[in-house]
Short mmCIF file of C-alpha atoms in Angstrom, two decimals:
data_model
loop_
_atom_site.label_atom_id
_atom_site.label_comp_id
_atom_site.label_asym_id
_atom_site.label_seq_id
_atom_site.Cartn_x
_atom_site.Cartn_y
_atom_site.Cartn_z
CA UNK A 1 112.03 13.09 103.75
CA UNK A 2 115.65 14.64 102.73
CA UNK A 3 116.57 11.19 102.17
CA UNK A 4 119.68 11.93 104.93
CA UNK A 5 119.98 10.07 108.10
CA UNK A 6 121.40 11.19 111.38
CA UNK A 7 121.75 8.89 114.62
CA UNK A 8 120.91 9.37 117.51
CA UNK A 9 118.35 11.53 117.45
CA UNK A 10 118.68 12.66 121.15
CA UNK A 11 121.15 12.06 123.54
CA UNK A 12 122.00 13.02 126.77
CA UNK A 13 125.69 13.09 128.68
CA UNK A 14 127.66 14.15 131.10
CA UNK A 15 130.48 16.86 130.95
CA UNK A 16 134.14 15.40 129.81
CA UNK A 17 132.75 12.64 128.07
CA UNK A 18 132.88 11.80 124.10
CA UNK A 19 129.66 11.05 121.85
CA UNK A 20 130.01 10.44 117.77
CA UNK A 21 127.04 11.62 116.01
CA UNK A 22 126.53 9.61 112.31
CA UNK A 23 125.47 11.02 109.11
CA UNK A 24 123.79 8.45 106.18
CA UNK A 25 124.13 11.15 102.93
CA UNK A 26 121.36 11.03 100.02
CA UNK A 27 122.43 7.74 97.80
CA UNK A 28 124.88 9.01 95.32
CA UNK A 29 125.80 12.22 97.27
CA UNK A 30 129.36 12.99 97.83
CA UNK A 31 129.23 15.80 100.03
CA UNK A 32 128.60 15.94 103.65
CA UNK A 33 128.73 19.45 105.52
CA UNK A 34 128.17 19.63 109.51
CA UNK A 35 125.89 22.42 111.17
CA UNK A 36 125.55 23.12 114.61
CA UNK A 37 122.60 25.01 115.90
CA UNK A 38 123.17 26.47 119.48
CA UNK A 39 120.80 29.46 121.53
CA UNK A 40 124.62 31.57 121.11
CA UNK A 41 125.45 31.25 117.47
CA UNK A 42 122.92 29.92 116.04
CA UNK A 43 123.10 27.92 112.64
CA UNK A 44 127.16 27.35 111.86
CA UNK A 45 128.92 25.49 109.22
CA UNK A 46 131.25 23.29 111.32
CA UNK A 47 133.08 20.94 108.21
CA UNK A 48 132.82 19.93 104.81
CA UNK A 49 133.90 16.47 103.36
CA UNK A 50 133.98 15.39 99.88
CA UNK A 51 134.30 12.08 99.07
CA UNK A 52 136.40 11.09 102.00
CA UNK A 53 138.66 13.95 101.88
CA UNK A 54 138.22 17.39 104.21
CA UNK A 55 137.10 20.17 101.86
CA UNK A 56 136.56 23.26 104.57
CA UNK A 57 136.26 23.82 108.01
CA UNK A 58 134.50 26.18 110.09
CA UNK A 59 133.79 27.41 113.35
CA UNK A 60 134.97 23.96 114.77
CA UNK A 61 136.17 23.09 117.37
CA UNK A 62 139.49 21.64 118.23
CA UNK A 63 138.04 19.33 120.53
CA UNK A 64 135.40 18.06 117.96
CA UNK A 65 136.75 15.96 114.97
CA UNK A 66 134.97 14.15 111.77
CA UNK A 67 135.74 11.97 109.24
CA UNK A 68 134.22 10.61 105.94
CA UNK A 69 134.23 6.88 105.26
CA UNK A 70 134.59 4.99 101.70
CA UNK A 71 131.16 4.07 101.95
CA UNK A 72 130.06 7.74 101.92
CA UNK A 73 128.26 8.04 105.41
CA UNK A 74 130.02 10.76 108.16
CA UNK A 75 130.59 10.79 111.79
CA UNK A 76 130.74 13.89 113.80
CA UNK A 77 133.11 13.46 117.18
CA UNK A 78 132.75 15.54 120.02
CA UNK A 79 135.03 15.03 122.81
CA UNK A 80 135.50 16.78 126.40
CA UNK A 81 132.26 17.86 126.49
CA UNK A 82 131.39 20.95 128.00
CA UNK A 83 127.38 22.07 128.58
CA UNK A 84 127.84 24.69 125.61
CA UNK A 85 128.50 21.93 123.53
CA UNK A 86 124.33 21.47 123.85
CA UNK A 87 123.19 22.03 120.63
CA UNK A 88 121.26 20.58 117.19
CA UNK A 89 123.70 19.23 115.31
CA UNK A 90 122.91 19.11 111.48
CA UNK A 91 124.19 17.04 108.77
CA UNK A 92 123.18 17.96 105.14
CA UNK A 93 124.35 16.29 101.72
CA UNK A 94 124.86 17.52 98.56
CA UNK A 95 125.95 15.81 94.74
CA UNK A 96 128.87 17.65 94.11
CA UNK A 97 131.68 20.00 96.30
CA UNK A 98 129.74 23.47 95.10
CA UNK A 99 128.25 25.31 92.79
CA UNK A 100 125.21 23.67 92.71
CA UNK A 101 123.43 24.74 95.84
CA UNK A 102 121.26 21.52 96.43
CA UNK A 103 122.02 20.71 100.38
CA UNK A 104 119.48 18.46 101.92
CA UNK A 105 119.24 18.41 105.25
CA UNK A 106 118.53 15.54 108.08
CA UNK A 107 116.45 15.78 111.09
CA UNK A 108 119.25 16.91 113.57
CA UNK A 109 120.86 14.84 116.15
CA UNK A 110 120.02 17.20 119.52
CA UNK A 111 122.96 16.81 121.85
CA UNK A 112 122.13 17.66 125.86
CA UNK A 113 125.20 17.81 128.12
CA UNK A 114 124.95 18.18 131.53
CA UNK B 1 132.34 37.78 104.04
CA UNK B 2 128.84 37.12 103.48
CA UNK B 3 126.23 37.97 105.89
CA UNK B 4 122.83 37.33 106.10
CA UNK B 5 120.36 39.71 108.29
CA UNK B 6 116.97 38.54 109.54
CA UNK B 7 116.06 42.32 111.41
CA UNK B 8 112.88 40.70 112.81
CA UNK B 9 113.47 38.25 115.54
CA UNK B 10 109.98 37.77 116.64
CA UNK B 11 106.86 38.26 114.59
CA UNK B 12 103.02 37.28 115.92
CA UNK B 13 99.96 37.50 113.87
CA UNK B 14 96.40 35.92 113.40
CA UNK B 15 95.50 33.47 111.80
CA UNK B 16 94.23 34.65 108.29
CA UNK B 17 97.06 37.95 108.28
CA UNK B 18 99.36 38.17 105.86
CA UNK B 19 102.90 38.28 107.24
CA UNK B 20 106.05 39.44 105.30
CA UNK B 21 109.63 37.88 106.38
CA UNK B 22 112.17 39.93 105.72
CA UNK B 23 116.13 38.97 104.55
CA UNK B 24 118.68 40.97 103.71
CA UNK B 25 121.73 40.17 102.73
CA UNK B 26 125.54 40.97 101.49
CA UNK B 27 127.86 38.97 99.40
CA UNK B 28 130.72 40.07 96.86
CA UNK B 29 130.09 37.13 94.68
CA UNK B 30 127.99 37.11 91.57
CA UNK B 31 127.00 33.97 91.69
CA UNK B 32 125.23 32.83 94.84
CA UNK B 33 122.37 31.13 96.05
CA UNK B 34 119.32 32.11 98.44
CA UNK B 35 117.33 29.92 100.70
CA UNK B 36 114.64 30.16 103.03
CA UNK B 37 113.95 27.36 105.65
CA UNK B 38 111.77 26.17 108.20
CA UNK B 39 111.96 25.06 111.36
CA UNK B 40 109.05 24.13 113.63
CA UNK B 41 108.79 23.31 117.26
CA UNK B 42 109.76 19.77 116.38
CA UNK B 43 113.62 20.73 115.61
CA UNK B 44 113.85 19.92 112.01
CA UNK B 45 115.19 22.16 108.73
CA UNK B 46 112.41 21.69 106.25
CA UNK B 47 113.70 23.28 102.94
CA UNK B 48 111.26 26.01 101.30
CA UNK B 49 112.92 27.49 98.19
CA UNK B 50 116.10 28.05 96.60
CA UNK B 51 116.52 31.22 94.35
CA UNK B 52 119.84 31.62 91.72
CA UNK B 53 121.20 35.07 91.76
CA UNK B 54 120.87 35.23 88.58
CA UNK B 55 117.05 34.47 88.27
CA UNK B 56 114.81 37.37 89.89
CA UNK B 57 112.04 36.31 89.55
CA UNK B 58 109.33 35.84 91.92
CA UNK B 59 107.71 32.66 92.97
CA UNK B 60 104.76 31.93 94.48
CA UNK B 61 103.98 28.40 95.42
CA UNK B 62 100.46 28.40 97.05
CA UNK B 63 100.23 30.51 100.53
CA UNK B 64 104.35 31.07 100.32
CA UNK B 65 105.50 33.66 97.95
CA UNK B 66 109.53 35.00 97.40
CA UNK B 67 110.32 38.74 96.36
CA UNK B 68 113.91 38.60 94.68
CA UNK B 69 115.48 41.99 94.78
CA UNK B 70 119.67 41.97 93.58
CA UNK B 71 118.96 45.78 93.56
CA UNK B 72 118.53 46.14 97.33
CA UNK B 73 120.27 42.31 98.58
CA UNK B 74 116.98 41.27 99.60
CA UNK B 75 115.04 37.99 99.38
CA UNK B 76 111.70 38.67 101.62
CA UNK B 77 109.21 35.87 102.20
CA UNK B 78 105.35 36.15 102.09
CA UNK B 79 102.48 34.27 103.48
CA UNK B 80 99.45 34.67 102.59
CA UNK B 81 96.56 33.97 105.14
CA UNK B 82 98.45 32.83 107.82
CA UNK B 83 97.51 29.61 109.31
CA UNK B 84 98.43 27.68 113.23
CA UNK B 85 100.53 25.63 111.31
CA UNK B 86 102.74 28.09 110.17
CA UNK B 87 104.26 28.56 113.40
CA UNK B 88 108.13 28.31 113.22
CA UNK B 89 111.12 29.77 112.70
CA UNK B 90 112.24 30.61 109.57
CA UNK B 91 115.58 31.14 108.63
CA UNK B 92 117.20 32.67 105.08
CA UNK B 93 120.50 32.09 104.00
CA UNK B 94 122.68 32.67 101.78
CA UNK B 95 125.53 29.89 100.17
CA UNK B 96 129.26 30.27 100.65
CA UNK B 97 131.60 28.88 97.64
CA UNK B 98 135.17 28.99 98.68
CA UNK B 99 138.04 26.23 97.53
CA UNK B 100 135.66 23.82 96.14
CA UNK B 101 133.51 24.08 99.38
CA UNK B 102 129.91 25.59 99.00
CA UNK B 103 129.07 26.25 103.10
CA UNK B 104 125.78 28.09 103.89
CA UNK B 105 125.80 31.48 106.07
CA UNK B 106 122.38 31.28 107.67
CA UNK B 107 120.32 34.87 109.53
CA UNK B 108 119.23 34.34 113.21
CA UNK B 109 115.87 33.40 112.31
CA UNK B 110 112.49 34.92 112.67
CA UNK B 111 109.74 33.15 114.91
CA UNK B 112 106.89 33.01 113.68
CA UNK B 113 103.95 32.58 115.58
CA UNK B 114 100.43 32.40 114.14
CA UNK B 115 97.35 33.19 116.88
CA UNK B 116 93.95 31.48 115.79
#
């Protein structure tokens, strides 16, 4: 057990509509950096937040948004959905911004569109 | 930009074979991390090891065992007597740090599967 919590763990939706996946970092972690695993691309770094505030993006999407609340814990937004927006979605934590290279991982929220 | 290459996408053995996972990989920073992980059928990223570049040693932690080689970018993965279990895909990778952001750049993975 990472110690990171993701909800849901599965869901399933229809095309256009909007879904927020959460993240629950490691207690005392400050970082929170978004993956998404898709059969395309594979494993991508989608965003990085550091104690509230947006430290890097990725291969995100302008349709997808996140945010990092005072209390630490993330939420992933996905909006307009389209079916290649079926994917794992990974949130990992980590103690500092970088330089460190401790990421722990949670189980994945697995997103189905259809 | 860093890149990490997994050349094997699919790899089948039997049980009791050891199998060798190879990574390669390119960075121009000189201080980086390495990482292998696993994933099995059940969807999760189950962390194995995480190597400095500046330590090259080599580990071994029971069956699993990591060659660390700066000289040719590669950090291959060993198992030793293969079990079902080891099924998965595993996937190296390689961390990012740019701004104050440490991102990983992960391989395509190599499937594992172990015949009994």
């Amino acid at each position: 057990d990472s110690g990171v919590t993701q909800t849901p763990k599965h869901l399933i939706t229809a095309t256009g509509q909007r879904v927020t996946l959460r993240c629950s970092p490691r207690s005392g972690d400050l970082s929170v950096y978004w993956y998404q695993q898709s059969l395309d691309q594979g494993l991508q770094f989608l965003i990085h937040y550091y104690n509230g505030e947006e430290r890097a993006k990725g291969n995100i999407l302008e349709r997808f948004s996140a945010q990092q609340f005072p209390d630490l814990h993330s939420e992933l937004n996905l909006s307009s959905l389209e079916l290649g927006d079926s994917a794992l979605y990974f949130c990992a934590s980590s103690p500092r911004t970088a330089g460190t290279g401790e990421l722990f991982f949670g189980e994945g929220s697995r997103l189905t569109v259809l | 930009a860093q890149k990490v290459t997994q050349a094997q996408t699919e790899i089948s053995v039997v049980e009791k074979e050891d199998v060798t996972l190879d990574c390669v990989y390119e960075t121009r920073d000189t201080t980086y991390y390495l990482f292998w992980y696993k994933q099995p059928p059940s969807g999760e990223l189950v962390f194995l090891i995480r190597r400095n570049s500046f330590d090259e040693q080599n580990e071994i932690s029971g069956r699993y065992s990591w060659n660390f080689q700066k000289s040719t970018s590669s950090f291959n993965f060993t198992i030793t007597a293969s079990q079902v279990v080891d099924s998965a895909v595993y996937f190296c990778a390689l961390s990012e740090e740019q701004g104050g952001s440490e991102k990983l750049v992960f391989g395509k993975g190599t499937k594992l599967t172990v015949n009994p």
